[in-house]
XYZ file of C-alpha atoms in Angstrom:
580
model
C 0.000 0.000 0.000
C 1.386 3.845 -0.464
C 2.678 5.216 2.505
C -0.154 7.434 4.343
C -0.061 11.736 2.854
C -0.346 14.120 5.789
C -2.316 17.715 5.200
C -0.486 21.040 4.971
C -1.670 22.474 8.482
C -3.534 26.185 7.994
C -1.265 29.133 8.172
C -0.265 29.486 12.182
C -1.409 32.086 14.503
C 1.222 35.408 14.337
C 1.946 37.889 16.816
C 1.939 39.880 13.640
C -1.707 39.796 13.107
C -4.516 41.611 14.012
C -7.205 40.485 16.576
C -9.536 39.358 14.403
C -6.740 37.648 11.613
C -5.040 36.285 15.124
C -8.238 34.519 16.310
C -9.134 33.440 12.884
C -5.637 31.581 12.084
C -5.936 30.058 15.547
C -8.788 28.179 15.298
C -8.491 27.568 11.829
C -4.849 25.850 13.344
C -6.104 24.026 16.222
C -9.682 22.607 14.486
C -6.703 21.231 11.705
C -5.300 19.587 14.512
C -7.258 16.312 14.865
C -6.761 15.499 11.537
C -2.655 15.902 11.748
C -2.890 13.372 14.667
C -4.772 10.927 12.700
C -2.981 11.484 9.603
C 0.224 11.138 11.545
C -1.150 7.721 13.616
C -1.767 6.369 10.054
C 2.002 7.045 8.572
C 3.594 6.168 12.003
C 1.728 3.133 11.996
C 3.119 1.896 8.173
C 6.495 2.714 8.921
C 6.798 1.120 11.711
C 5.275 -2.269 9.593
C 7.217 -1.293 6.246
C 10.390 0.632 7.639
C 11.546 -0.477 10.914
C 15.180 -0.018 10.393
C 14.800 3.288 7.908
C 12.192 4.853 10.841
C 14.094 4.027 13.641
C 17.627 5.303 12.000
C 15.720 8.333 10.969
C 14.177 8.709 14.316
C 17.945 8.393 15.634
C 19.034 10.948 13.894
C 16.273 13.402 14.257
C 16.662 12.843 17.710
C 20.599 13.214 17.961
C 20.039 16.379 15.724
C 18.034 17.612 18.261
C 20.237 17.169 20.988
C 22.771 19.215 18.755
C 20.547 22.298 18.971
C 19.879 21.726 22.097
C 23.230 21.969 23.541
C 23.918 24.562 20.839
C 21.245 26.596 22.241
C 22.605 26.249 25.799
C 25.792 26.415 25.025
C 24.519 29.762 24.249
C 22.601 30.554 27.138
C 25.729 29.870 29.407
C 27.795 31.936 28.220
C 28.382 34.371 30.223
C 28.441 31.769 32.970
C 26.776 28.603 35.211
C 22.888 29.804 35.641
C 21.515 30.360 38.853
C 18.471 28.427 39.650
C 15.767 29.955 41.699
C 12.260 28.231 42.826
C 10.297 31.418 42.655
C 11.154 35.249 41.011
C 10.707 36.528 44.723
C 13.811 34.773 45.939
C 15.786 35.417 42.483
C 14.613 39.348 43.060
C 15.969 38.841 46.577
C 19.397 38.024 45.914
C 20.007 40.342 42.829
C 22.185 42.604 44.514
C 24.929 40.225 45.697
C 25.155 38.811 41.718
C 27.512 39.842 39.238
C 26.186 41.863 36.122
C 25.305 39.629 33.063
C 24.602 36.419 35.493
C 22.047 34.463 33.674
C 19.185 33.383 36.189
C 16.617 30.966 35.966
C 13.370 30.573 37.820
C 11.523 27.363 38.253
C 8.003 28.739 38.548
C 8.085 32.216 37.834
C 4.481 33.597 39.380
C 4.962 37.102 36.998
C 4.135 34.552 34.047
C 1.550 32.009 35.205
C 4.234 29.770 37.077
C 6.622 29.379 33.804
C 10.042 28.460 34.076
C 11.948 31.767 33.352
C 15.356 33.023 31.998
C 16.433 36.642 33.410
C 19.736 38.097 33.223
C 21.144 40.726 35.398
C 21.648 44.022 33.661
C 22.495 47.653 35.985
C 22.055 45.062 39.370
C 18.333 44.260 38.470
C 16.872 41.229 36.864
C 15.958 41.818 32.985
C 13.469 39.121 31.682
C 14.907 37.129 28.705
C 12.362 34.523 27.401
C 10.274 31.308 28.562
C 12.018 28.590 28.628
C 9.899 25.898 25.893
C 7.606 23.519 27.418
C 9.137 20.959 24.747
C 12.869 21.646 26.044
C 15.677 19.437 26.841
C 14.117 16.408 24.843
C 11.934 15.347 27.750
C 8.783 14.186 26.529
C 7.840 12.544 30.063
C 4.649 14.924 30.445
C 2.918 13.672 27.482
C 1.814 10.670 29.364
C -0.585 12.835 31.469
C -4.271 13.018 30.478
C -4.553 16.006 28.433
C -5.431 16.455 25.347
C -2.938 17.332 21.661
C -4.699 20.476 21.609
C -3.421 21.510 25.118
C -0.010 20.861 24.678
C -0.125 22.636 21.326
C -1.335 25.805 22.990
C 1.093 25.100 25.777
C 3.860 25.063 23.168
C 2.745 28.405 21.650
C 2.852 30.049 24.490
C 5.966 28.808 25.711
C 7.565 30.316 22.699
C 5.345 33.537 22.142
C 2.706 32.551 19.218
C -0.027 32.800 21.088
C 0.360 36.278 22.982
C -0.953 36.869 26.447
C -3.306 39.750 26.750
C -2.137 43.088 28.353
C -2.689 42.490 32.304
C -4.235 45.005 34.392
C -4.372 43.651 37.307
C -3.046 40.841 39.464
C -3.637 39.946 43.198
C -1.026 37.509 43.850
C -1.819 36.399 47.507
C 0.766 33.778 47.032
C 3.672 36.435 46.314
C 2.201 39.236 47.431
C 4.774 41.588 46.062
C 4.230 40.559 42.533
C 1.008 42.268 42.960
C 0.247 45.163 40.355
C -2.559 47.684 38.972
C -2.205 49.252 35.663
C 1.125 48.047 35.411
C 2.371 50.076 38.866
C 3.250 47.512 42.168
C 0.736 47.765 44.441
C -0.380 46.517 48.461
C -2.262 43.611 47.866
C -3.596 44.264 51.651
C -4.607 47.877 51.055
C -6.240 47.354 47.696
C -8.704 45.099 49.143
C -11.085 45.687 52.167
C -11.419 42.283 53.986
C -14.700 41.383 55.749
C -14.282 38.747 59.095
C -15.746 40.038 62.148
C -13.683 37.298 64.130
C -9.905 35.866 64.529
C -9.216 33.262 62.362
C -6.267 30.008 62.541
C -4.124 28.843 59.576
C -1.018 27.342 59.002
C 2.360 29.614 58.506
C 4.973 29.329 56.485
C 7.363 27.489 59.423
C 4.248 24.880 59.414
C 2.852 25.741 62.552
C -0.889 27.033 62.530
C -1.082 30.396 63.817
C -3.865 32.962 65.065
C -5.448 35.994 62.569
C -6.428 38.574 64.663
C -9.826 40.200 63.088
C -9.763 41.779 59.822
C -6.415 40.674 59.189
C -5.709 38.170 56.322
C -5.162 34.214 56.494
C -2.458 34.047 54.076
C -1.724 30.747 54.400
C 0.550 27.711 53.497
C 0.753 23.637 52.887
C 2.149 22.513 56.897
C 3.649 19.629 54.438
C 5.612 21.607 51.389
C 5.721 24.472 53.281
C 4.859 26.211 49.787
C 2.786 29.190 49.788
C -0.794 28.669 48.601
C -2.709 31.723 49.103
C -5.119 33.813 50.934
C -7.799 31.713 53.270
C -11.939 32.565 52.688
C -14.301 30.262 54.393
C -17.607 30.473 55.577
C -19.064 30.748 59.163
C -18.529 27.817 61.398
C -19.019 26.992 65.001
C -16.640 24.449 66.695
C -19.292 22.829 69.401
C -16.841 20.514 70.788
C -15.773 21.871 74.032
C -12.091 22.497 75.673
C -10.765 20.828 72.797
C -7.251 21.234 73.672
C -7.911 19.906 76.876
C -8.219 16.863 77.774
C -8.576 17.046 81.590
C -11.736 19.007 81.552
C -14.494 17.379 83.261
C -16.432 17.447 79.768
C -14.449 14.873 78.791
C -14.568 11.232 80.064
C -13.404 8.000 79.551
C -10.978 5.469 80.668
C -7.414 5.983 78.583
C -5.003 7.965 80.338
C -3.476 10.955 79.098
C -0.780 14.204 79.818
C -0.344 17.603 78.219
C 3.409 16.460 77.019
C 3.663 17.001 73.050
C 3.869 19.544 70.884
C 1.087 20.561 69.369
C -0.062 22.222 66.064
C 1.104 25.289 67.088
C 4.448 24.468 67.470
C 4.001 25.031 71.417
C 5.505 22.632 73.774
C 3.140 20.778 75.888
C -0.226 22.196 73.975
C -0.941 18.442 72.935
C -1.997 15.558 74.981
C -0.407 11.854 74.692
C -3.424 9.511 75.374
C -2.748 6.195 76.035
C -4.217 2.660 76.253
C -2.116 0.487 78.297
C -5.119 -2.260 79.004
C -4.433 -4.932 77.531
C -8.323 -6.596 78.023
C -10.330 -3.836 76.859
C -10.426 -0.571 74.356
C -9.734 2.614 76.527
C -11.166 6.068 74.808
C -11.538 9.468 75.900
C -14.992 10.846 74.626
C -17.503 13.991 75.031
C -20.912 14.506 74.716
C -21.712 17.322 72.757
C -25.175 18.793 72.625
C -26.164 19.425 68.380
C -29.407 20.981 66.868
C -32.005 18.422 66.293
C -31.971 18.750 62.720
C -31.453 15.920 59.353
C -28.275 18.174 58.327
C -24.914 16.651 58.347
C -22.036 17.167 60.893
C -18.547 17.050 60.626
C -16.564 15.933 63.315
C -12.241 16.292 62.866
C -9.376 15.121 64.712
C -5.898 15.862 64.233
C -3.268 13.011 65.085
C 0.784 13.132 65.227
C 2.506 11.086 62.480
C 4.539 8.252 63.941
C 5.798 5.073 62.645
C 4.082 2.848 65.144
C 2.092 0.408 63.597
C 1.595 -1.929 65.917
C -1.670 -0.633 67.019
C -4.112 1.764 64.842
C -5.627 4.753 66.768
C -9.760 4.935 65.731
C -11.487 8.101 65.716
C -15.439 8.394 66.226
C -18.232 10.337 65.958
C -21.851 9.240 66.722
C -24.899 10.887 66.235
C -27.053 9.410 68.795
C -30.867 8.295 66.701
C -28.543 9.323 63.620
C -25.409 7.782 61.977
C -22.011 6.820 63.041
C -18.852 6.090 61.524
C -15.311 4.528 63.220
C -11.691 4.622 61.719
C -8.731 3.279 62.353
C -5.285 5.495 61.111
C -2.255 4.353 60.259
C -0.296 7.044 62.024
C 2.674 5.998 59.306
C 0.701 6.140 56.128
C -2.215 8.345 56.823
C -4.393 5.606 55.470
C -8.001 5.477 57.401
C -9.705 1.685 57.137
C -13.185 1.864 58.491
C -14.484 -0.388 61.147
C -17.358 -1.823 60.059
C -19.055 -3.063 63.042
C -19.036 0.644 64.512
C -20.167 2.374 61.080
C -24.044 2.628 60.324
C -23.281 4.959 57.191
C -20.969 8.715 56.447
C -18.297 9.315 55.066
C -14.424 10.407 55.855
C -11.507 11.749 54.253
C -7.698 11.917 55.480
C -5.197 15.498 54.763
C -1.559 15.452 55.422
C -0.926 18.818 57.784
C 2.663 18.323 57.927
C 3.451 16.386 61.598
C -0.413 15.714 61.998
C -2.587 13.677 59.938
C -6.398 15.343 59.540
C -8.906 13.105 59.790
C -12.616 14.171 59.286
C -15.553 12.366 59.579
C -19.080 13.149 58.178
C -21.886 11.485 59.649
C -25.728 12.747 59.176
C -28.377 13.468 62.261
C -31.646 12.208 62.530
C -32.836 14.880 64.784
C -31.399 13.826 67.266
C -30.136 15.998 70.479
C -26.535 15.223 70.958
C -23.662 13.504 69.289
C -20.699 11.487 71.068
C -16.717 12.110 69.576
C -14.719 9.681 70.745
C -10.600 9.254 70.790
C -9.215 5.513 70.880
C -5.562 5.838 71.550
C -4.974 1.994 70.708
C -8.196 0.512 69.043
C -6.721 -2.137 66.967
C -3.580 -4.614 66.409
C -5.346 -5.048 62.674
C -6.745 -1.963 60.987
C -10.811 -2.179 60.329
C -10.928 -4.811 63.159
C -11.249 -3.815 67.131
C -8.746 -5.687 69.338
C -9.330 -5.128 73.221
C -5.592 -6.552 73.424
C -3.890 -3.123 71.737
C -2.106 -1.160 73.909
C -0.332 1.988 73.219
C -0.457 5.329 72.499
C -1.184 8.603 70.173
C -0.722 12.256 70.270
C -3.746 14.327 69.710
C -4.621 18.004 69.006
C -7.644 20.406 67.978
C -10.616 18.461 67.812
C -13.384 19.862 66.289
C -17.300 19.475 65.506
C -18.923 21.165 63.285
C -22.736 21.117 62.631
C -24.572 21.877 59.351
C -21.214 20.770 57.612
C -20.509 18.231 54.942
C -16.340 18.632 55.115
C -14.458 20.380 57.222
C -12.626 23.738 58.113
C -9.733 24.991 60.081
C -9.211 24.243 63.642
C -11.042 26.697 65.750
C -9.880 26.349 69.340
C -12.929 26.067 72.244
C -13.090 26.687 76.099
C -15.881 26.320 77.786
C -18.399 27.346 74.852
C -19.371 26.499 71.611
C -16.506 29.314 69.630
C -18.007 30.631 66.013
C -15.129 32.054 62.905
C -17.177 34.301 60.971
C -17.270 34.071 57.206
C -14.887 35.948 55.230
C -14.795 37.172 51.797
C -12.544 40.515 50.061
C -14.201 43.007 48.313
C -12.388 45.989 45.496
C -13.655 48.811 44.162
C -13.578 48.725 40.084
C -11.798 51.669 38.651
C -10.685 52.968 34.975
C -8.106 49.813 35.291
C -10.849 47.768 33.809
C -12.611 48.029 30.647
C -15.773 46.233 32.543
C -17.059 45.828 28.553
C -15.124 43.761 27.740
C -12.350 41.939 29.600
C -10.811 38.378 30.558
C -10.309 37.210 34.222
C -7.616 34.490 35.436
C -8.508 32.929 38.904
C -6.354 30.394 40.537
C -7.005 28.418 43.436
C -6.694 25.561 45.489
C -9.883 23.095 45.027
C -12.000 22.924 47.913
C -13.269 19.697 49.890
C -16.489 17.846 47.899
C -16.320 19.550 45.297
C -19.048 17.286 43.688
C -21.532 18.155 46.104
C -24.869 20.192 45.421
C -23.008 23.494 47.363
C -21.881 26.705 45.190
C -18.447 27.172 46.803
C -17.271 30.704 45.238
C -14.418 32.156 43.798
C -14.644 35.177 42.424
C -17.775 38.108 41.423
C -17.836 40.870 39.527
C -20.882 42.696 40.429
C -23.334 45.855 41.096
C -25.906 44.401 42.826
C -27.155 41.316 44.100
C -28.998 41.016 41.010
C -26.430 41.783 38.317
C -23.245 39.898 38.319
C -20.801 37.928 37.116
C -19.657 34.714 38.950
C -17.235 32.270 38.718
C -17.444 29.371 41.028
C -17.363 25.069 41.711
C -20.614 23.080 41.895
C -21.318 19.357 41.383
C -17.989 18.579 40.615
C -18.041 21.466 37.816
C -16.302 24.831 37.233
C -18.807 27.337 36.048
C -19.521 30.884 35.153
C -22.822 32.730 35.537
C -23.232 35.989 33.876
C -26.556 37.839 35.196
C -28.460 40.825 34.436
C -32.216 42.040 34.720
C -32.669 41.072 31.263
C -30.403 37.546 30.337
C -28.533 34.680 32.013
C -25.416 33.149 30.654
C -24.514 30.194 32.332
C -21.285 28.016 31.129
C -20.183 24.640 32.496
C -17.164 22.587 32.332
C -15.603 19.625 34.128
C -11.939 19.859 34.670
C -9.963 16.612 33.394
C -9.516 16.063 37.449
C -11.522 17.915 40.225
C -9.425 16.593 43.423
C -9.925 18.301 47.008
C -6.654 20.088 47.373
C -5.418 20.200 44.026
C -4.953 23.142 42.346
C -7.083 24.521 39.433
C -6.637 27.519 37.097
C -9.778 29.107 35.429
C -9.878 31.368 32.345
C -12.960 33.361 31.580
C -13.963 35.859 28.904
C -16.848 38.698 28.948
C -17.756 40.692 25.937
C -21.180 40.891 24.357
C -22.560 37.929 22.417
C -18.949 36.486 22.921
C -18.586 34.261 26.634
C -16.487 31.937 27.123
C -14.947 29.712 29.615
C -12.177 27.812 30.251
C -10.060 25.562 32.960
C -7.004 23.805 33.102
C -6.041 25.105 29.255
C -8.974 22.526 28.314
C -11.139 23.962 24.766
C -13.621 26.871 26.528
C -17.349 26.611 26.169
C -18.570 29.133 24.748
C -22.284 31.729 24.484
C -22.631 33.867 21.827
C -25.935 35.460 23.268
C -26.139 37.995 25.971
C -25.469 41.419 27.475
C -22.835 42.713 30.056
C -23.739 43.728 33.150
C -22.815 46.573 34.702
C -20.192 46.177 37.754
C -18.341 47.956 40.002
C -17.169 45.853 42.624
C -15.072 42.892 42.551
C -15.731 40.497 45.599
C -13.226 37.842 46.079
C -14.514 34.136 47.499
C -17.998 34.989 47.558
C -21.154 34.974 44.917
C -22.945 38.823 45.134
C -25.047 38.045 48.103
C -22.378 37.054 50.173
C -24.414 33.292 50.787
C -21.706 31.207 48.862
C -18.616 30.877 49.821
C -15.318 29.377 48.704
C -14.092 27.516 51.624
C -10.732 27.395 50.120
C -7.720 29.018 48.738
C -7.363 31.583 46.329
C -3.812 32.040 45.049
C -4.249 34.697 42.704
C -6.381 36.646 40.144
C -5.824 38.414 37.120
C -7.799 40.741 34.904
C -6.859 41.804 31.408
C -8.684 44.312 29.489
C -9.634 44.645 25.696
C -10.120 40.954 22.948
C -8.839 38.293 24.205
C -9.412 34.953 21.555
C -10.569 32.011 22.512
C -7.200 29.910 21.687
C -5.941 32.957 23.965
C -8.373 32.621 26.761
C -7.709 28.450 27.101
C -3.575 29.368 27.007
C -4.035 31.546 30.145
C -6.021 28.736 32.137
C -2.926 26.757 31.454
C -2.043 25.383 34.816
């Protein structure tokens, strides 16, 4: 048979070209692109029949070629001497002054350009930006085993290099780096721009991985207790904690048989702020438990317990909570691993999930009331020899911290320390005023974030609005496992939809969105946007961060920073920027 013919691809997308002759050429490029792939399948599958030695040879030598220019290229680079690696442009920005002028630097995830890796060099003792280095360098193909799509890694590969252009940026809030923050191109206090609204103090984790108190109004910047890598600003919604003296063990709210002393550090870092319970009984499970008095409702509750990381695993630790007339649920931890195994004759129904904070494992549990009056939360220092299966002959012990309870709640939040009451942490969201930095006609947005926990429940958990009223608005937020964007007036809805490749509780997610007249689009995770070519603009004036216009939907997460750009953006642009 004659060897497979592969299609001239359309004439590529130029920074040369118009808006309109840019957006044109783009999709023109990337709806050829299907096509290429199968035309390419076809010929790489009859040469690899017909020409095994000829395609491999040639394949040799493309690839040796390669490496040629490769080494060419940073032979090049270096030299005027060894590059300095950097993790982040902060640190490289940091250390400019003690370099020598012409040092080439390079920075691993460079937050001024959406987390590329970056080449600088220093020129008059400041850092001059050079280029991007290509997503497709070094002959490391590696990546293309992850699920995404030809069509991303195109784009990716454009951008990398420059084809595809990123639209001017107006404004960034980078709570992750907050001095990479900017409006109309001038550096600006990330803190004063914004007026934050939390009537209460507030915990999170620091950067040393301890958690730490926000006084009220001040921000929860916080970071992962395990990386120690800066994630962004906190915004979660009210809670109440309504277990009591939950950093203390020896209240008279708590009973129970296991024995226990204030003797470990805790998740503040403070010595003696933890207890070490123990279960040295070798005939019967010991526990320490508390009664806590609930709302007689059907809603769920959420009860958490944080437990030191060990290497012990010759007893498993179980954790608790019972709803009375409603459901329980037991688990046992593997203080090692952090993997929970439920026991199943102490489990009527729920749910639970397990988050590594660093020295502590997280374990929540979600159980649902059936109007009942009270729940129980029990701690079992030593519950089994065999995960999933009680053994009254355990023994040992566990370090525990921070319990918490939290009613109305499918997942939980962070720790909110308790005395002798029931302690509420107000919701918080961030609001901006929208100036001449915007063209609010017609404009893309950039929000990144850290996913929140079930995100493929029924709740709208918010990340960013754009709005007037509560009536007219645009929204951007997670629900059933979806990304979405609402665009409302008094006269239209516009109401997009798309499902990330992966929606994972704690992973990160970068979302893309485009408003102009007759012309919406979303996108996330540099997947194809969908699109609405019907509807009106609102009118806005205020951007509120975290929260949908009514302030009734929060995010309950992360937000690590968000851009606006004003004036056409494409659509091959828009799903390059939600590149993660």
């Amino acid at each position: 048979m004659p060897a497979p013919t592969i299609t001239e691809l359309p004439t590529s997308p130029s920074r040369a070209d118009d808006g309109e002759t840019f957006s044109a050429n783009a999709d023109a490029f990337l709806g050829a692109l299907p096509n290429f792939r199968t035309e390419l399948n076809a010929l790489s599958d009859y040469l690899e029949i017909n020409l095994p030695t000829e395609a491999a040879a040639a394949a040799q030598s493309a690839t040796d070629q390669a490496e040629i220019y490769r080494d060419q290229s940073k032979a090049a680079a270096e030299a005027s001497g060894d590059i300095l690696i950097y993790d982040d442009y902060a640190t490289a920005n940091a250390a400019v002054g003690g370099l020598s002028e012409s040092q080439i630097v390079e920075v691993i995830a460079d937050e001024n350009y959406d987390n590329e890796r970056t080449r600088y060099r220093v020129e008059s003792s400041a850092l001059v930006f050079k280029f991007i280095v290509n997503a497709f360098n070094n002959s490391d193909f590696s990546y293309l085993t992850q699920d995404k799509s030809l069509s991303y890694w195109i784009r990716r590969a454009l951008v990398a290099d420059g084809a595809i252009p990123r639209a001017a940026e107006t404004l960034r809030y980078d709570f992750a780096n907050r001095p990479a923050s900017s409006k109309a191109g001038d550096s600006i206090d990330v803190t004063s721009d914004i007026t934050l609204a939390r009537a209460s103090s507030a915990w999170d984790w620091g950067s040393d991985g301890y958690l730490k108190e926000f006084t009220t109004g001040n921000e929860r910047y916080a970071y992962d207790p395990a990386t120690g890598r800066a994630i962004g600003q906190r915004f979660e919604e009210q809670r109440t904690n309504s277990l009591l003296y939950n950093r203390d063990l020896s209240n008279g709210v708590w009973s129970g048989t296991a024995s226990y002393a204030a003797d470990a550090v805790g998740l503040d870092g403070v010595a003696n702020s933890a207890h070490t319970v123990t279960d040295s009984d070798g005939a019967a499970s010991r526990n320490r438990v508390q009664s806590v008095s609930i709302t007689s409702n059907t809603n769920p509750l959420t009860g958490t317990i944080y437990i030191s990381k060990d290497s012990d695993q010759t007893r498993f630790p179980a954790f608790r909570v019972s709803c009375g007339v409603g459901e329980q649920r037991t688990v046992h931890l593997n203080t090692q691993t952090g993997v929970a195994t439920v026991e199943a004759a102490l489990t009527t129904g729920g749910s639970h999930y397990v988050v590594d904070r660093g020295s502590y494992w997280q374990v929540s549990v979600t159980v649902t009331n059936n109007n009942g009056a009270s729940a129980a939360y029990y701690i079992y220092p030593a519950r089994a020899t065999t995960a999933g299966t009680a053994n009254n002959a355990a023994t040992g012990s566990c370090v525990y911290d921070f319990g918490g309870l939290e009613q109305s709640a499918d997942y939980a939040t962070t720790p909110i320390p308790t005395s002798g009451s029931a302690v509420t942490r107000l919701a918080e969201t961030a609001t901006s005023s929208i100036g001449s930095d915007l063209n609010v006609s017609e404009f893309a947005a950039v929000i990144e974030g850290t996913v929140p926990a079930s995100p493929d429940d029924d709740d709208i958990k918010s990340f960013a609005t754009w709005e007037s009223d509560t009536n007219i608005f645009i929204y951007a937020y997670i629900q059933s496992g979806t990304i979405r964007l609402n665009v409302t007036d008094t006269t239209n809805q516009v109401l997009l939809t798309q499902a990330p490749l992966t929606l994972t509780a704690g992973a990160p997610f970068k979302a893309a969105i485009k408003i102009k007249a007759n012309d919406f689009a979303l996108s996330v995770d540099g997947q194809p946007a969908a699109v609405d070519t019907s509807g009106s603009v609102p009118v806005i004036d205020t951007r509120r961060i975290a929260a949908n216009a009514s302030a009734s939907a929060y995010g309950n997460t992360t937000i690590t920073r968000i851009s606006e750009h004003s004036g056409p953006v494409s659509t091959a642009e828009l799903e390059a920027m939600s590149i993660l």
